[in-house]
Amino acid sequence: MSMEEVLNKVRDCVWELPSNYKKSMRVPGRIFLDDEALKDLEKGAVDQVANVASLPGIQKFSIGLPDIHFGYGFSIGGVGAFSARNGIISPGGVGFDINCGVRMVRTNLSEEEVRPKIKEIIDTLFRNVPSGVGSKGKIRLKKGQIDEVLTNGAEWAVENDYGWEEDLEYLEENGKMKEANSDKVSEKAKKRGVPQLGTLGSGNHFLEVQKIEKIFEPEVAEKFAVEKGKIAILIHTGSRGCGHQVCSDYLRIMDKAYKRHKINIPDRQLACAPVDSDEAQDYFQAMSAAANYAWANRQMILHWVRESFEQIFQKSAEDMGMSVVYDVAHNMAKKEVHEIKGRSKELYVHRKGATRSFGPGRKEIPSPYRKIGQPVLIPGTMGTSSYLLHGTQTAMDETFGSTAHGAGRKMSRAGAKRKYRGEEIQKYLQKKGIIIKATSMPVVAEEAPGAYKNVDEVIQTVEKSGISKLVAQMVPLGVAKG
Amino acid sequence: MRFEFFDVTADTGYWSFGSSLEESFENAALAMFEVMTNTSQIRKLEKREIEVISEDKISLLYDFLEELLFIHEVEYLVFSDFEVEIQKLKEKYKLNGVAEGEKINPEVHEIRGEVKAVTFHKMEIRKEDGYKVRVILDI
């Protein structure tokens, strides 16, 4: 059965999965894809959209974004919003890497200043920001400090001299989920968190030095203070072992909870609990704490990025204008107010491999950006473009203010390793003027640009469907990876 | 053959084999460390004992691998040699294991990818030519 036969076209790049696709569905699905990408849509991912549509308290649509692919329980590139009165909360709707996210830092440096030193910059970043399997964080938390990190997030980092007070204004939730409760985080998760704070990790995580290649909306770019030809830095990492353990712990708890609460679910991996149950609220508080860990992590890495640039350019980070454009989370559940049938309703919005894309006027957006909509950061893969966009009213109306989070894999890691060699990819990118430094060459092969969907096509669909609007395109000069 | 990797879009999956359930668990642990490094380079310099109790065999496998991942992350150890004993208790299963290896060192060991988590996704234990178990890791 082709997926084109199952889906009904709503308009260009927007498809409806009718609620009679599966008997259990409570609402229809909405999938954002262009005609070309629709041909490659996995049936497994569509079934997952339908499964999420079957969960209690789901609102309006179960959503698949332009980078949708098959995940555990919930698809990756998926959004499910559940009533805060009679809905559910599910760790599978957030994923293992809680608050995996992206931070963009601007500079006033030009390509001419940076290009000749790019190798030195990447080497320095690689040295100053621990990454890869078995890497040790540079700091050792004292006993009890992990609880402060989990409670206060990026604020903890700034109080401990990692970065600037003003950075906080430009992070989602100001880098601190107020609902966090470190008592709900297991000792195991804390122990995994202690040595890894201030580390980048491995896999698709990276630090990238980029040039702003193209501006699409000059007026918005000006408000976001990004300028064509200038250099920016992208930091992509999450909550490390701490967040993974929180997810694992609560998947076990939810596996018992859904049976106890007699929730009918089509797939065990959608294990969840009613919003007002202890299990759901404990998870939400623990997840919020892990999210805070991730914001502290990115804040510390930002600090070392600034230090690295200071070492090389012998200027202060302030003089180089190294301030934060924005920081987005892409594996999160949040309690948000959305308009449903003309009425404001509190919802738990689950975004798994999805970026918030709030439109103009939302109070969550920093005041200098509020009239435009929030900045949205969509990273490409190693060696490809990344994009800065802004949130829209269309996203508010159709996706609970959400958009894509990246290119999405199309080839398995094993397949990529059979097809590519890390050293060859490194040389190929070097010819294109992109320097890669990585702890692991097999990881470079796994992350080869050819193993991912084309990010440019994902962006086109995002733009055409209107769930975010393009502001700038960035191209990489150098990448440090785990 | 002790294990065999197969393709999963975003992650890594494998079957591990054994003439007994215990041996298939030991090889599942070996395969997990093979994702992180070349296990043939690991020397047996340190030993850790593991005990897990779980409600069924699948959960026992999950908890065993998770415990090893936890030790790896907290102590930076990688292991290449495992000995596992499994006992059936009243309504539960108990695993006692010993893992041997050493601290990971980029100068000695090939560094591959990081394992984020063990998952229950398609986790399976089959009694077929001895035992085979299926594991998918989140990478």
XYZ file of C-alpha atoms in Angstrom:
621
model
C 0.000 0.000 0.000
C 1.500 3.280 -1.027
C 1.334 6.051 1.524
C 0.064 8.431 -1.159
C -3.149 6.422 -1.315
C -3.637 6.630 2.422
C -2.985 10.359 2.873
C -5.228 13.206 1.721
C -3.640 16.380 0.484
C -4.663 19.406 2.557
C -2.518 21.841 0.588
C 0.986 21.935 -0.835
C 3.327 20.028 1.538
C 0.566 19.215 4.046
C -1.162 15.803 4.249
C -3.877 14.448 6.452
C -3.829 10.907 7.803
C -7.569 10.230 8.255
C -8.647 9.000 11.649
C -10.136 5.850 10.102
C -6.619 4.665 9.146
C -6.576 2.829 12.463
C -9.587 2.128 14.605
C -7.847 3.327 17.752
C -7.170 6.854 16.431
C -8.871 9.672 18.364
C -7.739 12.464 16.031
C -6.342 12.567 12.492
C -2.648 12.853 11.694
C -0.955 15.730 9.862
C 2.228 15.083 7.943
C 4.366 17.833 6.402
C 6.159 16.563 3.288
C 6.573 17.557 -0.324
C 5.413 15.209 -3.102
C 8.928 13.892 -3.650
C 9.658 13.073 0.005
C 6.248 11.457 0.341
C 7.426 8.633 -1.919
C 10.103 7.681 0.627
C 7.825 7.940 3.656
C 8.164 4.753 5.747
C 4.944 2.947 6.596
C 6.386 2.365 10.064
C 6.547 6.115 10.679
C 2.944 6.615 9.486
C 1.798 3.846 11.827
C 3.554 5.645 14.639
C 1.744 8.893 13.835
C -1.498 6.883 13.995
C -0.464 5.265 17.289
C 0.232 8.624 18.896
C -3.170 9.794 17.620
C -4.661 6.957 19.697
C -3.401 8.155 23.083
C -5.835 9.655 25.625
C -6.299 13.413 25.609
C -4.519 14.044 22.299
C -5.495 17.392 20.763
C -6.235 18.286 17.134
C -3.629 16.230 15.240
C -0.769 13.832 15.746
C 1.992 15.548 13.777
C 4.802 14.336 11.516
C 7.307 17.020 10.478
C 9.370 17.183 7.254
C 12.248 15.185 8.789
C 9.978 12.405 10.103
C 11.444 8.935 10.480
C 10.771 5.769 12.419
C 11.659 5.930 16.131
C 10.833 4.004 19.307
C 7.110 4.293 19.926
C 6.806 7.897 18.759
C 8.336 8.781 15.416
C 11.310 11.113 15.335
C 10.230 14.447 13.894
C 6.927 14.055 15.710
C 4.713 16.190 17.932
C 1.870 15.123 20.214
C -0.009 17.598 22.421
C -2.089 16.239 25.286
C -4.627 17.960 27.484
C -3.240 18.982 30.885
C -6.619 17.937 32.291
C -7.210 14.471 30.890
C -4.192 13.683 28.721
C -1.028 11.682 29.291
C 2.718 12.215 29.592
C 5.082 9.739 27.920
C 8.896 9.504 28.072
C 8.816 7.857 24.624
C 7.439 11.141 23.260
C 10.603 12.924 24.360
C 13.327 10.354 23.705
C 16.582 9.363 25.346
C 18.571 12.525 24.788
C 16.392 14.898 26.782
C 16.864 18.522 25.648
C 19.289 17.622 22.947
C 19.492 21.018 21.328
C 21.320 23.632 19.350
C 22.823 26.969 20.319
C 23.945 29.601 17.847
C 26.598 32.158 18.738
C 27.313 35.163 16.530
C 30.665 36.905 16.043
C 31.763 40.077 14.285
C 34.656 38.205 12.681
C 34.753 37.908 8.916
C 35.604 34.893 6.795
C 38.909 36.553 5.832
C 39.940 36.684 9.484
C 38.844 33.155 10.334
C 39.546 31.024 7.257
C 43.377 31.186 7.545
C 43.181 30.069 11.177
C 40.431 27.487 10.868
C 42.654 24.486 11.525
C 44.042 26.089 14.660
C 40.509 27.028 15.783
C 39.149 23.503 15.339
C 42.216 21.996 17.077
C 41.744 24.385 19.994
C 37.997 23.729 20.260
C 38.694 20.019 20.108
C 41.206 20.346 22.934
C 39.084 22.652 25.087
C 35.758 20.822 24.768
C 35.978 17.135 25.724
C 34.218 14.809 23.284
C 33.874 11.177 22.284
C 33.638 7.833 24.082
C 35.249 7.843 27.500
C 35.973 11.584 27.503
C 36.192 13.175 30.925
C 34.653 16.502 31.781
C 37.171 19.159 32.779
C 35.479 19.879 36.048
C 34.615 17.619 38.935
C 31.406 18.535 40.686
C 31.501 18.472 44.449
C 28.960 16.375 46.283
C 25.519 17.941 46.066
C 26.468 20.226 43.183
C 24.797 17.968 40.661
C 21.491 18.801 42.368
C 22.177 22.507 41.854
C 22.858 21.874 38.152
C 19.636 19.862 37.826
C 17.642 22.544 39.646
C 19.055 25.697 38.066
C 20.384 24.705 34.631
C 22.212 27.392 32.682
C 21.729 29.787 35.601
C 23.988 27.518 37.692
C 26.624 27.650 34.970
C 26.531 31.460 34.763
C 26.716 31.763 38.563
C 29.817 29.601 38.395
C 31.430 31.903 35.819
C 30.596 29.990 32.686
C 29.399 32.708 30.389
C 27.413 35.907 30.757
C 24.236 36.850 32.579
C 22.723 38.151 29.317
C 23.149 34.710 27.672
C 20.230 33.444 29.742
C 17.755 35.766 28.075
C 18.349 34.030 24.743
C 17.764 30.428 25.820
C 14.374 28.701 25.678
C 12.921 28.897 29.210
C 15.985 31.029 30.007
C 17.861 27.742 30.348
C 15.884 26.610 33.372
C 12.724 24.519 33.603
C 11.010 25.699 36.758
C 9.273 22.330 37.178
C 12.618 20.553 37.715
C 12.927 18.462 40.855
C 16.259 16.728 41.332
C 14.749 14.403 43.968
C 12.957 12.674 41.108
C 16.255 11.929 39.348
C 17.789 8.580 40.332
C 21.209 8.281 41.975
C 22.309 6.361 38.906
C 21.381 9.224 36.586
C 23.203 11.688 38.828
C 26.289 9.485 38.907
C 26.291 9.293 35.108
C 25.837 13.054 34.987
C 28.709 14.052 37.267
C 31.717 13.092 35.093
C 30.046 14.103 31.820
C 29.050 17.672 32.586
C 30.767 19.912 30.048
C 31.272 17.236 27.396
C 30.021 17.200 23.836
C 29.432 13.466 23.389
C 29.547 11.496 20.188
C 27.286 10.501 17.290
C 25.547 13.447 15.646
C 26.718 15.989 18.233
C 29.149 18.627 17.063
C 30.716 22.047 17.346
C 30.767 23.887 14.065
C 32.340 27.133 12.862
C 30.199 28.567 10.085
C 29.970 31.449 7.702
C 26.684 33.218 7.177
C 26.318 32.574 3.491
C 22.966 34.026 2.577
C 20.297 36.239 4.081
C 16.695 35.620 3.095
C 14.920 38.237 5.191
C 17.189 41.247 5.777
C 14.897 42.974 8.273
C 14.611 39.894 10.459
C 18.324 39.119 10.119
C 19.011 42.609 11.418
C 16.790 42.015 14.439
C 18.566 38.697 15.063
C 21.876 40.579 14.541
C 23.261 38.192 11.951
C 25.114 39.594 8.974
C 26.139 38.072 5.662
C 29.800 37.016 5.528
C 30.242 36.974 9.301
C 31.240 33.914 11.309
C 28.904 32.053 13.663
C 29.302 28.988 15.867
C 26.787 26.206 16.379
C 26.839 23.960 19.461
C 24.818 20.740 19.216
C 24.624 18.496 22.286
C 22.247 17.413 25.045
C 21.905 15.981 28.535
C 24.431 13.164 28.079
C 24.254 10.011 30.236
C 22.189 11.834 32.859
C 19.265 12.381 30.489
C 19.577 8.923 28.944
C 19.321 7.370 32.395
C 16.275 9.486 33.331
C 14.559 8.235 30.172
C 15.525 4.596 30.843
C 14.401 4.787 34.478
C 10.995 6.224 33.630
C 10.379 3.921 30.669
C 10.500 1.091 33.220
C 8.193 2.961 35.583
C 5.720 3.831 32.794
C 5.718 0.261 31.579
C 4.030 -0.629 34.859
C 2.034 2.608 35.088
C 0.048 2.259 31.876
C -1.116 -1.185 32.929
C -1.986 0.011 36.409
C -3.945 2.968 35.022
C -5.542 0.676 32.403
C -4.528 2.822 29.450
C -5.018 1.095 26.121
C -1.942 1.619 23.973
C -1.256 0.149 20.540
C 2.495 -0.248 21.193
C 4.250 -0.923 24.509
C 6.802 1.735 23.725
C 4.150 4.405 23.986
C 4.012 3.608 27.711
C 2.570 6.626 29.488
C 0.589 7.736 32.539
C -2.319 10.154 33.093
C -1.088 13.743 33.512
C -2.237 13.988 37.111
C -0.700 10.647 38.237
C 2.438 10.528 40.381
C 4.288 8.623 37.669
C 3.612 11.298 35.041
C 4.418 14.240 37.299
C 7.568 12.545 38.649
C 8.762 11.946 35.110
C 7.979 15.511 34.082
C 9.956 16.883 37.027
C 12.884 14.519 36.355
C 12.822 15.290 32.631
C 12.831 19.006 33.439
C 15.879 18.462 35.667
C 17.689 16.588 32.882
C 16.768 19.436 30.514
C 18.442 21.831 32.932
C 21.552 19.658 32.881
C 21.623 19.995 29.090
C 21.347 23.786 29.255
C 24.180 23.921 31.806
C 26.194 21.676 29.500
C 25.734 23.896 26.453
C 26.439 26.968 28.601
C 29.796 25.562 29.754
C 30.711 24.584 26.224
C 29.834 28.101 25.061
C 32.248 29.438 27.669
C 35.075 27.246 26.351
C 34.235 28.226 22.782
C 34.658 31.872 23.766
C 37.930 31.070 25.557
C 39.199 29.217 22.497
C 38.503 32.207 20.247
C 40.111 34.527 22.797
C 43.264 32.394 22.793
C 43.516 32.474 19.033
C 42.497 36.024 18.215
C 43.958 37.635 21.339
C 40.798 39.673 21.770
C 38.045 39.449 24.321
C 34.881 37.520 23.464
C 32.984 40.789 24.056
C 35.136 42.563 21.461
C 34.432 39.740 19.019
C 30.690 40.176 19.694
C 30.303 36.528 20.719
C 26.766 36.696 22.057
C 24.041 34.063 21.839
C 21.526 34.328 18.987
C 19.327 31.639 20.514
C 19.263 28.132 21.993
C 16.572 25.604 21.052
C 15.631 22.265 22.561
C 14.517 19.451 20.308
C 13.646 16.540 22.603
C 11.256 17.908 25.201
C 7.839 17.940 26.732
C 6.557 21.311 27.915
C 3.424 22.640 29.500
C 2.190 25.331 27.135
C -0.977 27.275 26.438
C -2.419 26.850 22.950
C -5.622 27.901 21.273
C -7.988 24.991 20.647
C -11.297 25.825 18.941
C -10.970 29.451 19.962
C -10.222 28.717 23.606
C -6.913 28.788 25.454
C -5.983 25.381 26.798
C -3.083 24.068 28.814
C -1.322 21.206 27.072
C 1.688 18.983 27.522
C 3.350 19.350 24.138
C 5.766 16.483 23.381
C 8.381 17.303 20.758
C 10.627 14.429 19.772
C 13.168 15.450 17.193
C 11.166 18.635 16.753
C 11.981 22.283 17.385
C 9.671 24.835 18.969
C 8.686 27.432 16.378
C 6.603 29.977 18.284
C 5.115 32.738 16.221
C 4.942 36.491 16.863
C 3.734 37.775 20.202
C 4.311 34.745 22.428
C 5.495 35.806 25.850
C 8.081 32.974 25.905
C 10.098 34.773 23.197
C 12.849 37.229 24.293
C 11.500 40.773 23.930
C 13.868 41.931 21.135
C 12.546 39.101 18.946
C 8.955 38.926 20.139
C 7.326 40.785 17.248
C 8.980 38.467 14.724
C 8.617 35.042 16.263
C 11.321 32.969 17.928
C 14.571 32.116 16.164
C 14.570 28.502 14.959
C 17.864 26.697 14.405
C 17.950 23.704 12.076
C 21.391 22.169 11.769
C 22.460 20.228 8.713
C 24.791 17.295 8.889
C 28.549 17.371 8.851
C 29.612 19.381 5.825
C 26.188 20.658 4.792
C 24.374 23.942 5.398
C 22.532 24.844 8.573
C 19.662 27.312 8.736
C 18.333 30.097 10.906
C 14.578 30.595 10.587
C 11.820 32.180 12.620
C 8.582 30.838 14.086
C 5.199 31.650 12.560
C 1.496 31.934 13.278
C 0.976 29.013 10.873
C 3.036 26.848 13.217
C 0.890 28.038 16.145
C -2.262 27.097 14.226
C -1.122 23.786 12.756
C 1.788 22.230 14.694
C 1.436 23.592 18.247
C 4.297 25.918 17.345
C 6.715 23.246 16.103
C 8.984 22.607 13.157
C 11.678 20.222 11.866
C 14.949 19.641 13.744
C 17.397 18.506 11.083
C 17.983 16.382 8.046
C 16.962 12.987 9.437
C 18.877 9.810 8.598
C 18.139 7.810 5.500
C 20.959 5.272 5.739
C 21.742 3.070 8.758
C 24.967 3.598 10.655
C 26.162 0.139 9.627
C 25.238 0.867 6.006
C 27.109 4.170 6.090
C 30.195 2.445 7.472
C 30.075 -0.101 4.652
C 29.737 2.623 2.064
C 32.106 5.273 3.395
C 35.430 5.482 5.172
C 35.951 8.252 7.715
C 39.284 9.299 6.226
C 37.784 9.603 2.726
C 34.911 11.734 4.006
C 37.426 13.914 5.817
C 39.473 14.395 2.628
C 36.376 15.006 0.513
C 35.210 17.737 2.877
C 38.689 19.213 3.080
C 38.635 19.668 -0.697
C 35.432 21.646 -0.245
C 37.254 23.778 2.327
C 35.769 22.164 5.432
C 38.087 20.962 8.191
C 36.882 18.020 10.307
C 38.486 16.844 13.501
C 36.961 13.845 15.272
C 37.843 11.400 18.021
C 36.494 8.561 15.967
C 36.870 7.991 12.231
C 34.086 5.353 12.197
C 31.761 8.034 13.612
C 32.770 10.330 10.740
C 31.761 7.561 8.308
C 28.455 7.003 10.152
C 27.741 10.712 9.980
C 28.682 11.073 6.293
C 26.503 13.671 4.561
C 25.199 10.946 2.196
C 23.737 9.019 5.147
C 21.211 11.805 5.740
C 18.289 13.232 3.851
C 19.105 16.455 2.111
C 18.612 19.203 4.695
C 17.909 21.733 1.917
C 14.799 19.749 0.934
C 13.631 19.566 4.542
C 14.036 23.347 4.774
C 12.119 23.904 1.554
C 9.175 21.951 2.918
C 9.338 23.864 6.196
C 9.312 27.143 4.269
C 6.616 26.155 1.771
C 4.267 24.836 4.425
C 4.932 27.988 6.443
C 5.723 26.343 9.796
C 8.909 28.465 9.907
C 10.325 31.123 7.636
C 13.913 31.340 6.387
C 16.202 34.041 7.732
C 19.745 32.897 6.943
C 21.790 30.027 5.572
C 25.096 29.084 7.187
C 27.837 26.971 5.613
C 30.544 25.169 7.620
C 34.237 26.039 7.656
C 35.224 23.575 10.350
C 33.697 20.886 12.568
C 34.807 19.285 15.842
C 33.079 15.958 16.564
C 33.097 13.186 19.156
C 30.223 -16.412 15.435
C 29.538 -14.642 18.715
C 27.439 -11.761 17.375
C 26.232 -10.215 14.154
C 25.254 -6.579 13.570
C 22.259 -5.646 11.442
C 20.950 -2.397 9.960
C 18.640 -0.037 11.839
C 18.131 3.455 10.419
C 19.175 5.665 13.284
C 20.787 3.183 15.643
C 22.714 -0.070 15.982
C 21.247 -3.541 16.328
C 22.739 -6.995 16.712
C 22.008 -10.631 17.362
C 24.305 -12.428 19.782
C 24.576 -16.191 20.007
C 25.413 -18.823 22.603
C 25.026 -22.489 23.353
C 23.382 -21.421 26.615
C 21.301 -18.428 27.652
C 24.265 -17.293 29.730
C 26.636 -17.388 26.781
C 24.228 -15.413 24.584
C 24.091 -12.732 27.311
C 27.903 -12.674 27.549
C 28.154 -12.165 23.806
C 25.479 -9.465 23.894
C 27.684 -7.593 26.361
C 30.743 -8.097 24.168
C 28.892 -6.763 21.108
C 27.843 -3.639 23.031
C 31.487 -2.823 23.824
C 32.419 -3.614 20.226
C 30.239 -0.623 19.275
C 32.413 1.624 21.459
C 35.858 0.187 20.670
C 37.766 -2.791 19.239
C 37.331 -5.266 22.088
C 40.311 -7.389 20.992
C 42.521 -4.508 22.189
C 41.145 -4.616 25.746
C 43.393 -6.137 28.388
C 41.989 -7.813 31.479
C 43.335 -5.450 34.110
C 40.226 -4.772 36.171
C 37.287 -6.823 37.273
C 33.762 -5.799 38.249
C 31.018 -7.928 39.730
C 27.430 -7.398 38.665
C 24.187 -8.537 40.193
C 20.774 -7.763 38.747
C 17.334 -9.091 39.577
C 14.496 -8.607 37.091
C 10.939 -9.690 36.452
C 11.584 -11.655 33.261
C 14.455 -12.765 31.019
C 14.132 -9.844 28.601
C 14.267 -7.328 31.437
C 17.218 -9.245 32.862
C 19.146 -8.792 29.616
C 18.192 -5.122 29.496
C 19.191 -4.506 33.104
C 22.466 -6.401 32.679
C 23.519 -4.330 29.647
C 22.363 -1.112 31.305
C 24.426 -1.896 34.381
C 27.519 -2.430 32.225
C 26.838 0.846 30.407
C 26.503 2.585 33.755
C 29.862 1.214 34.981
C 31.432 2.223 31.678
C 30.231 5.814 31.933
C 31.044 6.319 35.564
C 34.381 4.497 35.692
C 35.506 4.797 32.038
C 35.940 1.014 31.894
C 35.515 -1.084 28.765
C 35.188 -4.851 29.032
C 35.990 -7.775 26.764
C 35.470 -10.794 28.954
C 32.266 -11.788 30.723
C 31.038 -14.626 32.839
C 27.346 -14.813 33.550
C 25.227 -17.060 35.750
C 21.441 -16.915 35.659
C 19.164 -18.309 38.324
C 15.406 -18.539 38.406
C 13.996 -17.241 41.666
C 10.342 -17.534 42.675
C 8.863 -14.945 40.330
C 12.031 -13.311 39.154
C 15.365 -13.951 37.528
C 18.742 -13.195 39.015
C 21.974 -12.638 37.140
C 25.416 -12.746 38.692
C 28.214 -11.712 36.423
C 31.868 -10.813 36.275
C 33.229 -8.425 33.654
C 36.916 -7.948 32.981
C 38.603 -5.141 31.106
C 40.395 -1.840 31.627
C 40.019 1.938 31.514
C 39.516 3.222 27.987
C 42.557 4.998 26.599
C 42.606 6.550 23.113
C 46.300 5.708 22.834
C 45.605 1.997 23.241
C 42.035 1.543 22.080
C 40.317 2.432 18.872
C 37.579 4.948 19.722
C 34.284 4.258 17.994
C 30.816 5.563 18.873
C 29.111 6.289 22.121
C 26.142 4.185 23.260
C 23.385 6.410 24.664
C 21.092 3.703 25.933
C 19.964 0.113 25.743
C 16.408 -0.120 24.421
C 13.568 -2.607 24.737
C 12.868 -2.077 21.040
C 12.471 -5.520 19.402
C 14.486 -7.053 22.213
C 14.086 -10.781 21.940
C 15.449 -14.083 23.249
C 15.091 -17.092 20.975
C 15.884 -20.719 21.675
C 17.240 -21.630 18.279
C 20.522 -23.559 17.733
C 21.211 -22.852 21.361
C 20.218 -19.271 22.163
C 20.158 -16.013 20.261
C 19.217 -12.595 21.586
C 18.400 -9.382 19.734
C 19.436 -5.967 21.040
C 18.993 -2.466 19.624
C 21.124 0.290 21.112
C 20.328 3.979 20.948
C 23.380 5.717 19.532
